[in-house]
Amino acid sequence: QVQLVESGGGLVQPGESLRLSCAASGFTPRHYYMSWVRQAPGKGLEWVSGIVDDGSDTYYLDSVKGRFTISRDNAKDTLYLQMNSLRREDTAMYYCARRSVGSWSYDSWGQGTQVTVSS
């Protein structure tokens, strides 16, 4: 049974940092492209960042480039998102997701972790 479990969210002030983690089980993460996707209150899903199976290439939403860093530890079956210089507009539920092999769609999602940026 595929499971993705996010953690690390919380309430922080603008300019502060958080590190999100996503623990994977029930499959072999190193075979999959993985992403972080967020959903702000009252808005749709927004892709934030992605990383290829071996971690050699990473991709970012323009508004988070230079502030967020995606990484993975395939030995620990864990995906990370380091978020620095957080802004109020980064407030959202953050989900990790597994992309289907050979497809642009995502077939597995975690339950999400809430990030709130507020003074």
mmCIF file of N, CA and C in Angstrom:
data_model
loop_
_atom_site.group_PDB
_atom_site.id
_atom_site.type_symbol
_atom_site.label_atom_id
_atom_site.label_comp_id
_atom_site.label_asym_id
_atom_site.label_seq_id
_atom_site.Cartn_x
_atom_site.Cartn_y
_atom_site.Cartn_z
ATOM 1 N N GLN A 1 0.845 -1.190 0.000
ATOM 2 C CA GLN A 1 0.000 0.000 0.000
ATOM 3 C C GLN A 1 0.888 1.250 0.000
ATOM 4 N N VAL A 2 0.706 2.070 -1.020
ATOM 5 C CA VAL A 2 1.508 3.282 -1.135
ATOM 6 C C VAL A 2 1.078 4.296 -0.069
ATOM 7 N N GLN A 3 2.056 4.835 0.652
ATOM 8 C CA GLN A 3 1.770 5.879 1.632
ATOM 9 C C GLN A 3 2.790 6.994 1.531
ATOM 10 N N LEU A 4 2.300 8.216 1.625
ATOM 11 C CA LEU A 4 3.141 9.404 1.698
ATOM 12 C C LEU A 4 2.688 10.193 2.918
ATOM 13 N N VAL A 5 3.615 10.467 3.824
ATOM 14 C CA VAL A 5 3.259 11.137 5.072
ATOM 15 C C VAL A 5 4.129 12.376 5.239
ATOM 16 N N GLU A 6 3.482 13.549 5.157
ATOM 17 C CA GLU A 6 4.202 14.813 5.292
ATOM 18 C C GLU A 6 4.290 15.234 6.754
ATOM 19 N N SER A 7 5.320 15.995 7.057
ATOM 20 C CA SER A 7 5.484 16.569 8.389
ATOM 21 C C SER A 7 6.342 17.817 8.280
ATOM 22 N N GLY A 8 6.379 18.589 9.365
ATOM 23 C CA GLY A 8 7.264 19.753 9.415
ATOM 24 C C GLY A 8 6.595 21.101 9.247
ATOM 25 N N GLY A 9 5.299 21.110 8.978
ATOM 26 C CA GLY A 9 4.613 22.380 8.831
ATOM 27 C C GLY A 9 4.458 23.089 10.171
ATOM 28 N N GLY A 10 3.962 24.318 10.111
ATOM 29 C CA GLY A 10 3.755 25.074 11.339
ATOM 30 C C GLY A 10 3.456 26.526 11.077
ATOM 31 N N LEU A 11 3.439 27.292 12.157
ATOM 32 C CA LEU A 11 3.205 28.738 12.095
ATOM 33 C C LEU A 11 4.532 29.455 12.271
ATOM 34 N N VAL A 12 4.887 30.274 11.289
ATOM 35 C CA VAL A 12 6.136 31.026 11.354
ATOM 36 C C VAL A 12 5.873 32.470 10.945
ATOM 37 N N GLN A 13 6.829 33.329 11.260
ATOM 38 C CA GLN A 13 6.733 34.731 10.866
ATOM 39 C C GLN A 13 7.376 34.926 9.498
ATOM 40 N N PRO A 14 6.986 35.972 8.802
ATOM 41 C CA PRO A 14 7.630 36.259 7.508
ATOM 42 C C PRO A 14 9.146 36.347 7.672
ATOM 43 N N GLY A 15 9.839 35.745 6.704
ATOM 44 C CA GLY A 15 11.303 35.734 6.731
ATOM 45 C C GLY A 15 11.909 34.516 7.390
ATOM 46 N N GLU A 16 11.107 33.768 8.108
ATOM 47 C CA GLU A 16 11.620 32.576 8.781
ATOM 48 C C GLU A 16 11.646 31.364 7.838
ATOM 49 N N SER A 17 12.097 30.234 8.389
ATOM 50 C CA SER A 17 12.289 29.027 7.571
ATOM 51 C C SER A 17 11.537 27.849 8.159
ATOM 52 N N LEU A 18 11.243 26.902 7.290
ATOM 53 C CA LEU A 18 10.694 25.601 7.678
ATOM 54 C C LEU A 18 11.277 24.544 6.761
ATOM 55 N N ARG A 19 11.342 23.327 7.265
ATOM 56 C CA ARG A 19 11.756 22.190 6.445
ATOM 57 C C ARG A 19 10.663 21.146 6.498
ATOM 58 N N LEU A 20 10.078 20.868 5.348
ATOM 59 C CA LEU A 20 9.061 19.838 5.256
ATOM 60 C C LEU A 20 9.707 18.505 4.893
ATOM 61 N N SER A 21 9.123 17.431 5.403
ATOM 62 C CA SER A 21 9.562 16.082 5.070
ATOM 63 C C SER A 21 8.372 15.277 4.572
ATOM 64 N N CYS A 22 8.658 14.303 3.725
ATOM 65 C CA CYS A 22 7.631 13.398 3.231
ATOM 66 C C CYS A 22 8.213 11.991 3.253
ATOM 67 N N ALA A 23 7.705 11.175 4.143
ATOM 68 C CA ALA A 23 8.161 9.799 4.271
ATOM 69 C C ALA A 23 7.323 8.895 3.383
ATOM 70 N N ALA A 24 8.002 8.111 2.550
ATOM 71 C CA ALA A 24 7.319 7.235 1.603
ATOM 72 C C ALA A 24 7.423 5.786 2.047
ATOM 73 N N SER A 25 6.378 5.032 1.783
ATOM 74 C CA SER A 25 6.395 3.601 2.064
ATOM 75 C C SER A 25 5.467 2.897 1.094
ATOM 76 N N GLY A 26 5.676 1.593 0.969
ATOM 77 C CA GLY A 26 4.819 0.799 0.092
ATOM 78 C C GLY A 26 5.243 0.805 -1.361
ATOM 79 N N PHE A 27 6.326 1.494 -1.686
ATOM 80 C CA PHE A 27 6.853 1.490 -3.043
ATOM 81 C C PHE A 27 8.318 1.931 -2.957
ATOM 82 N N THR A 28 8.994 1.917 -4.113
ATOM 83 C CA THR A 28 10.414 2.274 -4.163
ATOM 84 C C THR A 28 10.549 3.689 -4.693
ATOM 85 N N PRO A 29 10.704 4.689 -3.824
ATOM 86 C CA PRO A 29 10.689 6.096 -4.257
ATOM 87 C C PRO A 29 11.738 6.440 -5.306
ATOM 88 N N ARG A 30 12.877 5.740 -5.281
ATOM 89 C CA ARG A 30 13.959 6.125 -6.192
ATOM 90 C C ARG A 30 13.599 5.852 -7.654
ATOM 91 N N HIS A 31 12.461 5.228 -7.895
ATOM 92 C CA HIS A 31 12.019 4.974 -9.268
ATOM 93 C C HIS A 31 11.075 6.058 -9.789
ATOM 94 N N TYR A 32 10.789 7.064 -8.950
ATOM 95 C CA TYR A 32 9.738 8.019 -9.290
ATOM 96 C C TYR A 32 10.179 9.470 -9.202
ATOM 97 N N TYR A 33 9.627 10.264 -10.102
ATOM 98 C CA TYR A 33 9.675 11.716 -10.011
ATOM 99 C C TYR A 33 8.692 12.116 -8.911
ATOM 100 N N MET A 34 9.119 13.021 -8.022
ATOM 101 C CA MET A 34 8.291 13.435 -6.895
ATOM 102 C C MET A 34 8.147 14.953 -6.904
ATOM 103 N N SER A 35 7.039 15.426 -6.365
ATOM 104 C CA SER A 35 6.787 16.872 -6.320
ATOM 105 C C SER A 35 6.196 17.297 -4.990
ATOM 106 N N TRP A 36 6.308 18.593 -4.763
ATOM 107 C CA TRP A 36 5.551 19.262 -3.705
ATOM 108 C C TRP A 36 4.505 20.137 -4.394
ATOM 109 N N VAL A 37 3.302 20.049 -3.889
ATOM 110 C CA VAL A 37 2.172 20.810 -4.436
ATOM 111 C C VAL A 37 1.477 21.478 -3.255
ATOM 112 N N ARG A 38 0.983 22.689 -3.435
ATOM 113 C CA ARG A 38 0.326 23.373 -2.320
ATOM 114 C C ARG A 38 -1.055 23.869 -2.723
ATOM 115 N N GLN A 39 -1.851 24.123 -1.695
ATOM 116 C CA GLN A 39 -3.177 24.674 -1.903
ATOM 117 C C GLN A 39 -3.437 25.735 -0.846
ATOM 118 N N ALA A 40 -3.521 26.970 -1.288
ATOM 119 C CA ALA A 40 -3.819 28.081 -0.388
ATOM 120 C C ALA A 40 -5.318 28.121 -0.113
ATOM 121 N N PRO A 41 -5.708 28.739 0.995
ATOM 122 C CA PRO A 41 -7.139 28.815 1.332
ATOM 123 C C PRO A 41 -7.956 29.409 0.195
ATOM 124 N N GLY A 42 -8.982 28.697 -0.224
ATOM 125 C CA GLY A 42 -9.880 29.193 -1.257
ATOM 126 C C GLY A 42 -9.344 29.145 -2.674
ATOM 127 N N LYS A 43 -8.184 28.502 -2.850
ATOM 128 C CA LYS A 43 -7.576 28.455 -4.187
ATOM 129 C C LYS A 43 -7.350 27.011 -4.617
ATOM 130 N N GLY A 44 -6.971 26.845 -5.884
ATOM 131 C CA GLY A 44 -6.717 25.511 -6.408
ATOM 132 C C GLY A 44 -5.318 25.016 -6.098
ATOM 133 N N LEU A 45 -5.030 23.820 -6.553
ATOM 134 C CA LEU A 45 -3.710 23.240 -6.358
ATOM 135 C C LEU A 45 -2.673 23.989 -7.190
ATOM 136 N N GLU A 46 -1.492 24.168 -6.606
ATOM 137 C CA GLU A 46 -0.395 24.850 -7.288
ATOM 138 C C GLU A 46 0.860 24.012 -7.132
ATOM 139 N N TRP A 47 1.428 23.582 -8.237
ATOM 140 C CA TRP A 47 2.694 22.851 -8.202
ATOM 141 C C TRP A 47 3.785 23.794 -7.723
ATOM 142 N N VAL A 48 4.657 23.315 -6.824
ATOM 143 C CA VAL A 48 5.701 24.140 -6.230
ATOM 144 C C VAL A 48 7.092 23.738 -6.705
ATOM 145 N N SER A 49 7.356 22.431 -6.684
ATOM 146 C CA SER A 49 8.705 21.976 -6.996
ATOM 147 C C SER A 49 8.681 20.502 -7.328
ATOM 148 N N GLY A 50 9.649 20.071 -8.158
ATOM 149 C CA GLY A 50 9.755 18.669 -8.508
ATOM 150 C C GLY A 50 11.200 18.231 -8.560
ATOM 151 N N ILE A 51 11.400 16.926 -8.415
ATOM 152 C CA ILE A 51 12.751 16.376 -8.429
ATOM 153 C C ILE A 51 12.712 15.028 -9.137
ATOM 154 N N VAL A 52 13.700 14.803 -9.993
ATOM 155 C CA VAL A 52 13.746 13.547 -10.736
ATOM 156 C C VAL A 52 14.150 12.401 -9.812
ATOM 157 N N ASP A 53 14.043 11.165 -10.343
ATOM 158 C CA ASP A 53 14.170 9.991 -9.484
ATOM 159 C C ASP A 53 15.491 9.902 -8.726
ATOM 160 N N ASP A 54 16.588 10.281 -9.381
ATOM 161 C CA ASP A 54 17.889 10.173 -8.702
ATOM 162 C C ASP A 54 18.344 11.478 -8.060
ATOM 163 N N GLY A 55 17.496 12.507 -8.106
ATOM 164 C CA GLY A 55 17.809 13.782 -7.478
ATOM 165 C C GLY A 55 18.717 14.696 -8.277
ATOM 166 N N SER A 56 19.069 14.315 -9.498
ATOM 167 C CA SER A 56 20.044 15.077 -10.278
ATOM 168 C C SER A 56 19.468 16.347 -10.889
ATOM 169 N N ASP A 57 18.167 16.422 -11.036
ATOM 170 C CA ASP A 57 17.528 17.623 -11.587
ATOM 171 C C ASP A 57 16.358 18.040 -10.698
ATOM 172 N N THR A 58 16.234 19.352 -10.537
ATOM 173 C CA THR A 58 15.143 19.896 -9.733
ATOM 174 C C THR A 58 14.482 21.046 -10.484
ATOM 175 N N TYR A 59 13.223 21.309 -10.139
ATOM 176 C CA TYR A 59 12.437 22.310 -10.839
ATOM 177 C C TYR A 59 11.601 23.077 -9.815
ATOM 178 N N TYR A 60 11.365 24.374 -10.119
ATOM 179 C CA TYR A 60 10.675 25.218 -9.152
ATOM 180 C C TYR A 60 9.689 26.158 -9.815
ATOM 181 N N LEU A 61 8.635 26.452 -9.080
ATOM 182 C CA LEU A 61 7.738 27.543 -9.414
ATOM 183 C C LEU A 61 8.547 28.841 -9.331
ATOM 184 N N ASP A 62 8.306 29.752 -10.260
ATOM 185 C CA ASP A 62 9.117 30.977 -10.291
ATOM 186 C C ASP A 62 9.116 31.726 -8.959
ATOM 187 N N SER A 63 7.973 31.767 -8.309
ATOM 188 C CA SER A 63 7.862 32.580 -7.093
ATOM 189 C C SER A 63 8.626 31.996 -5.903
ATOM 190 N N VAL A 64 9.088 30.758 -6.010
ATOM 191 C CA VAL A 64 9.842 30.157 -4.896
ATOM 192 C C VAL A 64 11.304 29.930 -5.235
ATOM 193 N N LYS A 65 11.689 30.187 -6.476
ATOM 194 C CA LYS A 65 13.093 30.004 -6.873
ATOM 195 C C LYS A 65 14.001 30.869 -6.010
ATOM 196 N N GLY A 66 15.091 30.265 -5.553
ATOM 197 C CA GLY A 66 16.034 30.991 -4.714
ATOM 198 C C GLY A 66 15.666 30.985 -3.241
ATOM 199 N N ARG A 67 14.435 30.555 -2.921
ATOM 200 C CA ARG A 67 14.011 30.502 -1.515
ATOM 201 C C ARG A 67 13.763 29.066 -1.056
ATOM 202 N N PHE A 68 13.248 28.221 -1.943
ATOM 203 C CA PHE A 68 12.928 26.835 -1.610
ATOM 204 C C PHE A 68 13.946 25.908 -2.262
ATOM 205 N N THR A 69 14.237 24.807 -1.579
ATOM 206 C CA THR A 69 15.120 23.781 -2.124
ATOM 207 C C THR A 69 14.490 22.416 -1.899
ATOM 208 N N ILE A 70 14.288 21.693 -3.001
ATOM 209 C CA ILE A 70 13.765 20.333 -2.901
ATOM 210 C C ILE A 70 14.943 19.363 -2.909
ATOM 211 N N SER A 71 14.822 18.295 -2.148
ATOM 212 C CA SER A 71 15.872 17.280 -2.131
ATOM 213 C C SER A 71 15.245 15.947 -1.753
ATOM 214 N N ARG A 72 16.026 14.896 -1.905
ATOM 215 C CA ARG A 72 15.515 13.582 -1.534
ATOM 216 C C ARG A 72 16.663 12.743 -1.014
ATOM 217 N N ASP A 73 16.335 11.853 -0.114
ATOM 218 C CA ASP A 73 17.280 10.868 0.395
ATOM 219 C C ASP A 73 16.675 9.508 0.086
ATOM 220 N N ASN A 74 17.088 8.920 -0.997
ATOM 221 C CA ASN A 74 16.493 7.656 -1.414
ATOM 222 C C ASN A 74 16.844 6.505 -0.476
ATOM 223 N N ALA A 75 17.919 6.649 0.250
ATOM 224 C CA ALA A 75 18.271 5.616 1.230
ATOM 225 C C ALA A 75 17.274 5.608 2.396
ATOM 226 N N LYS A 76 16.674 6.786 2.639
ATOM 227 C CA LYS A 76 15.699 6.910 3.724
ATOM 228 C C LYS A 76 14.270 6.999 3.209
ATOM 229 N N ASP A 77 14.087 6.892 1.884
ATOM 230 C CA ASP A 77 12.751 6.988 1.284
ATOM 231 C C ASP A 77 12.032 8.256 1.716
ATOM 232 N N THR A 78 12.765 9.359 1.696
ATOM 233 C CA THR A 78 12.216 10.620 2.194
ATOM 234 C C THR A 78 12.486 11.760 1.222
ATOM 235 N N LEU A 79 11.470 12.584 1.052
ATOM 236 C CA LEU A 79 11.536 13.789 0.236
ATOM 237 C C LEU A 79 11.515 14.985 1.175
ATOM 238 N N TYR A 80 12.231 16.048 0.804
ATOM 239 C CA TYR A 80 12.298 17.238 1.647
ATOM 240 C C TYR A 80 11.975 18.498 0.845
ATOM 241 N N LEU A 81 11.544 19.522 1.571
ATOM 242 C CA LEU A 81 11.420 20.854 0.990
ATOM 243 C C LEU A 81 11.900 21.855 2.033
ATOM 244 N N GLN A 82 13.066 22.422 1.793
ATOM 245 C CA GLN A 82 13.591 23.471 2.658
ATOM 246 C C GLN A 82 13.040 24.800 2.173
ATOM 247 N N MET A 83 12.356 25.511 3.057
ATOM 248 C CA MET A 83 11.707 26.768 2.685
ATOM 249 C C MET A 83 12.303 27.889 3.522
ATOM 250 N N ASN A 84 12.983 28.795 2.853
ATOM 251 C CA ASN A 84 13.589 29.952 3.513
ATOM 252 C C ASN A 84 12.881 31.227 3.089
ATOM 253 N N SER A 85 13.111 32.281 3.844
ATOM 254 C CA SER A 85 12.534 33.600 3.527
ATOM 255 C C SER A 85 11.043 33.488 3.220
ATOM 256 N N LEU A 86 10.333 32.819 4.098
ATOM 257 C CA LEU A 86 8.906 32.579 3.859
ATOM 258 C C LEU A 86 8.114 33.888 3.816
ATOM 259 N N ARG A 87 7.112 33.897 2.961
ATOM 260 C CA ARG A 87 6.238 35.052 2.777
ATOM 261 C C ARG A 87 4.802 34.679 3.129
ATOM 262 N N ARG A 88 3.989 35.682 3.399
ATOM 263 C CA ARG A 88 2.586 35.418 3.722
ATOM 264 C C ARG A 88 1.911 34.629 2.611
ATOM 265 N N GLU A 89 2.284 34.899 1.383
ATOM 266 C CA GLU A 89 1.654 34.221 0.253
ATOM 267 C C GLU A 89 2.070 32.758 0.112
ATOM 268 N N ASP A 90 3.007 32.305 0.932
ATOM 269 C CA ASP A 90 3.376 30.886 0.950
ATOM 270 C C ASP A 90 2.445 30.080 1.850
ATOM 271 N N THR A 91 1.558 30.762 2.558
ATOM 272 C CA THR A 91 0.612 30.062 3.429
ATOM 273 C C THR A 91 -0.263 29.125 2.618
ATOM 274 N N ALA A 92 -0.249 27.854 2.987
ATOM 275 C CA ALA A 92 -0.996 26.836 2.238
ATOM 276 C C ALA A 92 -0.864 25.486 2.924
ATOM 277 N N MET A 93 -1.662 24.557 2.473
ATOM 278 C CA MET A 93 -1.446 23.143 2.802
ATOM 279 C C MET A 93 -0.475 22.617 1.764
ATOM 280 N N TYR A 94 0.579 21.961 2.206
ATOM 281 C CA TYR A 94 1.606 21.430 1.319
ATOM 282 C C TYR A 94 1.491 19.910 1.255
ATOM 283 N N TYR A 95 1.468 19.406 0.029
ATOM 284 C CA TYR A 95 1.353 17.974 -0.210
ATOM 285 C C TYR A 95 2.561 17.470 -0.985
ATOM 286 N N CYS A 96 3.012 16.266 -0.666
ATOM 287 C CA CYS A 96 3.956 15.616 -1.562
ATOM 288 C C CYS A 96 3.162 14.651 -2.434
ATOM 289 N N ALA A 97 3.652 14.442 -3.638
ATOM 290 C CA ALA A 97 2.927 13.638 -4.604
ATOM 291 C C ALA A 97 3.888 12.849 -5.474
ATOM 292 N N ARG A 98 3.459 11.667 -5.863
ATOM 293 C CA ARG A 98 4.222 10.786 -6.736
ATOM 294 C C ARG A 98 3.675 10.871 -8.147
ATOM 295 N N ARG A 99 4.574 11.125 -9.108
ATOM 296 C CA ARG A 99 4.116 11.170 -10.485
ATOM 297 C C ARG A 99 4.161 9.781 -11.090
ATOM 298 N N SER A 100 3.122 9.439 -11.825
ATOM 299 C CA SER A 100 3.057 8.137 -12.476
ATOM 300 C C SER A 100 4.193 8.010 -13.484
ATOM 301 N N VAL A 101 4.771 6.830 -13.582
ATOM 302 C CA VAL A 101 5.847 6.584 -14.537
ATOM 303 C C VAL A 101 5.308 6.770 -15.950
ATOM 304 N N GLY A 102 6.031 7.547 -16.756
ATOM 305 C CA GLY A 102 5.632 7.769 -18.140
ATOM 306 C C GLY A 102 4.433 8.678 -18.316
ATOM 307 N N SER A 103 4.100 9.437 -17.290
ATOM 308 C CA SER A 103 2.912 10.283 -17.328
ATOM 309 C C SER A 103 3.188 11.623 -16.662
ATOM 310 N N TRP A 104 2.340 12.603 -16.949
ATOM 311 C CA TRP A 104 2.434 13.887 -16.269
ATOM 312 C C TRP A 104 1.483 13.963 -15.080
ATOM 313 N N SER A 105 0.729 12.923 -14.850
ATOM 314 C CA SER A 105 -0.249 12.956 -13.767
ATOM 315 C C SER A 105 0.321 12.349 -12.490
ATOM 316 N N TYR A 106 -0.310 12.684 -11.372
ATOM 317 C CA TYR A 106 0.127 12.207 -10.064
ATOM 318 C C TYR A 106 -0.863 11.162 -9.561
ATOM 319 N N ASP A 107 -0.319 10.058 -9.077
ATOM 320 C CA ASP A 107 -1.193 8.958 -8.696
ATOM 321 C C ASP A 107 -1.259 8.700 -7.195
ATOM 322 N N SER A 108 -0.401 9.358 -6.434
ATOM 323 C CA SER A 108 -0.431 9.168 -4.987
ATOM 324 C C SER A 108 -0.115 10.489 -4.300
ATOM 325 N N TRP A 109 -0.855 10.759 -3.234
ATOM 326 C CA TRP A 109 -0.720 12.025 -2.511
ATOM 327 C C TRP A 109 -0.678 11.757 -1.011
ATOM 328 N N GLY A 110 0.026 12.606 -0.279
ATOM 329 C CA GLY A 110 -0.029 12.545 1.168
ATOM 330 C C GLY A 110 -1.230 13.298 1.690
ATOM 331 N N GLN A 111 -1.342 13.354 3.015
ATOM 332 C CA GLN A 111 -2.478 14.029 3.637
ATOM 333 C C GLN A 111 -2.243 15.529 3.794
ATOM 334 N N GLY A 112 -1.008 15.954 3.625
ATOM 335 C CA GLY A 112 -0.678 17.368 3.680
ATOM 336 C C GLY A 112 -0.187 17.830 5.032
ATOM 337 N N THR A 113 0.573 18.925 5.019
ATOM 338 C CA THR A 113 1.021 19.574 6.244
ATOM 339 C C THR A 113 0.822 21.078 6.063
ATOM 340 N N GLN A 114 0.259 21.709 7.082
ATOM 341 C CA GLN A 114 -0.125 23.119 6.975
ATOM 342 C C GLN A 114 1.059 24.028 7.266
ATOM 343 N N VAL A 115 1.270 24.986 6.385
ATOM 344 C CA VAL A 115 2.262 26.035 6.590
ATOM 345 C C VAL A 115 1.530 27.367 6.658
ATOM 346 N N THR A 116 1.712 28.084 7.753
ATOM 347 C CA THR A 116 1.086 29.384 7.926
ATOM 348 C C THR A 116 2.167 30.414 8.210
ATOM 349 N N VAL A 117 2.204 31.446 7.388
ATOM 350 C CA VAL A 117 3.184 32.512 7.548
ATOM 351 C C VAL A 117 2.432 33.778 7.939
ATOM 352 N N SER A 118 2.665 34.198 9.157
ATOM 353 C CA SER A 118 1.909 35.338 9.676
ATOM 354 C C SER A 118 2.677 36.004 10.807
ATOM 355 N N SER A 119 2.542 37.307 10.897
ATOM 356 C CA SER A 119 3.161 38.024 12.005
ATOM 357 C C SER A 119 2.152 38.227 13.136
#
